[in-house]
Amino acid sequence: MYEVTIKKSFSAAHLLKEIGGKCEALHGHNFLAEVTVASEWLNSEGLLIDFRTVKRWTEEVLQTLDHTYLNELDFFKGRNPSSEAIALYLYERISEKAMGADVTLSRVTIWESENSCVTYRP
Ligand SMILES: [Zn+2]
């Protein structure tokens, strides 16, 4: 099994309800998204997939989050816009693009600080 991982950063604001502490106040992060696709097979050029393709898919989806107030987006209505929820949001949207290219999106990791990250994998 081969895996290809790309990283893209984005900035967004959020607040997290009912978890206690400072995160209940409005604040922002410079998030880093890591997106990993996997395949057992390589294409005729000897690649799993061109890095640029995965970066483009990720950028297209991140445009809907970058410099937003996450709590106001439809996907996060009724749930906390946690890094867990952001990872799921990205997974669902990027995996649709990956299916069209015959590769599997294996996981999405959201770093919300240098030392803390969350990974979603189905
Ligand atoms: Zn936060």
Short mmCIF file of C-alpha atoms and ligand atoms in Angstrom, two decimals:
data_model
loop_
_atom_site.label_atom_id
_atom_site.label_comp_id
_atom_site.label_asym_id
_atom_site.label_seq_id
_atom_site.Cartn_x
_atom_site.Cartn_y
_atom_site.Cartn_z
CA MET A 1 0.00 0.00 0.00
CA TYR A 2 1.28 3.43 -0.96
CA GLU A 3 0.24 6.64 0.76
CA VAL A 4 0.65 10.23 -0.38
CA THR A 5 0.25 13.08 2.12
CA ILE A 6 0.02 16.81 1.51
CA LYS A 7 -0.26 19.72 3.94
CA LYS A 8 -2.20 22.97 3.57
CA SER A 9 -2.76 25.68 6.15
CA PHE A 10 -5.83 27.83 6.70
CA SER A 11 -7.04 30.33 9.25
CA ALA A 12 -10.44 30.38 10.91
CA ALA A 13 -12.25 31.52 14.03
CA HIS A 14 -14.51 29.46 16.26
CA LEU A 15 -15.78 28.99 19.75
CA LEU A 16 -16.56 25.68 21.42
CA LYS A 17 -19.63 25.49 23.64
CA GLU A 18 -19.92 23.63 26.92
CA ILE A 19 -16.36 22.32 27.10
CA GLY A 20 -15.23 24.78 29.76
CA GLY A 21 -12.20 27.03 29.76
CA LYS A 22 -10.77 29.47 27.28
CA CYS A 23 -12.08 27.71 24.15
CA GLU A 24 -15.62 28.89 24.95
CA ALA A 25 -14.52 32.43 24.01
CA LEU A 26 -14.23 33.45 20.37
CA HIS A 27 -10.69 32.77 19.15
CA GLY A 28 -8.80 31.81 16.01
CA HIS A 29 -6.28 29.24 14.85
CA ASN A 30 -3.83 28.89 12.04
CA PHE A 31 -4.84 25.32 11.29
CA LEU A 32 -2.78 22.85 9.28
CA ALA A 33 -4.63 20.15 7.34
CA GLU A 34 -2.82 16.94 6.38
CA VAL A 35 -4.60 14.92 3.72
CA THR A 36 -3.52 11.35 2.90
CA VAL A 37 -4.63 9.26 -0.06
CA ALA A 38 -3.78 5.59 -0.48
CA SER A 39 -3.64 3.01 -3.23
CA GLU A 40 -2.13 -0.39 -3.80
CA TRP A 41 -1.45 0.54 -7.40
CA LEU A 42 0.68 3.11 -9.16
CA ASN A 43 -0.27 4.79 -12.42
CA SER A 44 1.65 4.47 -15.68
CA GLU A 45 3.99 7.28 -14.56
CA GLY A 46 4.90 5.32 -11.43
CA LEU A 47 2.92 7.62 -9.11
CA LEU A 48 0.07 6.95 -6.73
CA ILE A 49 -1.20 10.40 -7.68
CA ASP A 50 0.36 13.75 -8.52
CA PHE A 51 0.81 15.77 -5.28
CA ARG A 52 -0.61 18.78 -7.13
CA THR A 53 -3.93 17.01 -7.63
CA VAL A 54 -4.38 16.33 -3.92
CA LYS A 55 -3.31 19.90 -3.12
CA ARG A 56 -5.89 21.26 -5.58
CA TRP A 57 -8.71 19.15 -4.08
CA THR A 58 -7.71 20.28 -0.59
CA GLU A 59 -7.47 23.95 -1.59
CA GLU A 60 -10.91 23.81 -3.21
CA VAL A 61 -12.48 22.57 0.01
CA LEU A 62 -10.39 24.78 2.31
CA GLN A 63 -11.61 27.85 0.41
CA THR A 64 -14.97 27.24 2.08
CA LEU A 65 -13.32 27.43 5.56
CA ASP A 66 -10.44 29.87 5.22
CA HIS A 67 -10.97 33.19 7.05
CA THR A 68 -14.47 32.24 8.16
CA TYR A 69 -16.22 32.11 11.50
CA LEU A 70 -16.78 28.36 11.55
CA ASN A 71 -19.76 28.42 13.94
CA GLU A 72 -21.80 30.23 11.25
CA LEU A 73 -21.32 27.62 8.51
CA ASP A 74 -24.23 25.23 7.85
CA PHE A 75 -22.16 22.09 8.49
CA PHE A 76 -21.38 23.22 12.04
CA LYS A 77 -24.89 24.30 12.97
CA GLY A 78 -25.90 22.23 15.99
CA ARG A 79 -22.38 20.89 16.61
CA ASN A 80 -19.14 22.31 17.89
CA PRO A 81 -16.73 23.27 15.09
CA SER A 82 -13.99 21.26 16.77
CA SER A 83 -10.94 19.96 14.94
CA GLU A 84 -12.76 16.60 14.95
CA ALA A 85 -15.70 18.14 13.07
CA ILE A 86 -13.38 20.00 10.69
CA ALA A 87 -11.56 16.74 9.89
CA LEU A 88 -14.89 15.04 9.09
CA TYR A 89 -15.98 18.02 6.94
CA LEU A 90 -12.79 17.82 4.89
CA TYR A 91 -12.90 14.02 4.70
CA GLU A 92 -16.42 13.94 3.28
CA ARG A 93 -15.72 16.57 0.63
CA ILE A 94 -12.23 15.47 -0.47
CA SER A 95 -13.20 11.79 -0.58
CA GLU A 96 -15.82 12.59 -3.25
CA LYS A 97 -13.03 14.04 -5.40
CA ALA A 98 -10.72 11.08 -4.67
CA MET A 99 -13.37 8.56 -5.74
CA GLY A 100 -13.46 10.15 -9.18
CA ALA A 101 -9.70 9.59 -9.48
CA ASP A 102 -9.79 5.96 -8.30
CA VAL A 103 -7.80 6.52 -5.11
CA THR A 104 -8.94 6.22 -1.51
CA LEU A 105 -8.80 9.09 0.93
CA SER A 106 -7.37 7.31 3.95
CA ARG A 107 -7.34 10.08 6.56
CA VAL A 108 -7.47 13.78 7.33
CA THR A 109 -5.47 15.26 10.22
CA ILE A 110 -6.13 18.73 11.59
CA TRP A 111 -3.35 20.41 13.58
CA GLU A 112 -4.77 23.23 15.66
CA SER A 113 -1.44 24.02 17.28
CA GLU A 114 2.13 22.83 16.92
CA ASN A 115 1.55 20.10 19.50
CA SER A 116 -2.11 19.06 19.11
CA CYS A 117 -3.88 17.32 16.26
CA VAL A 118 -6.94 15.24 15.52
CA THR A 119 -7.21 12.55 12.82
CA TYR A 120 -10.39 11.28 11.18
CA ARG A 121 -10.33 8.02 9.28
CA PRO A 122 -13.44 6.02 8.44
ZN ZN B 1 -9.99 26.58 19.14
#
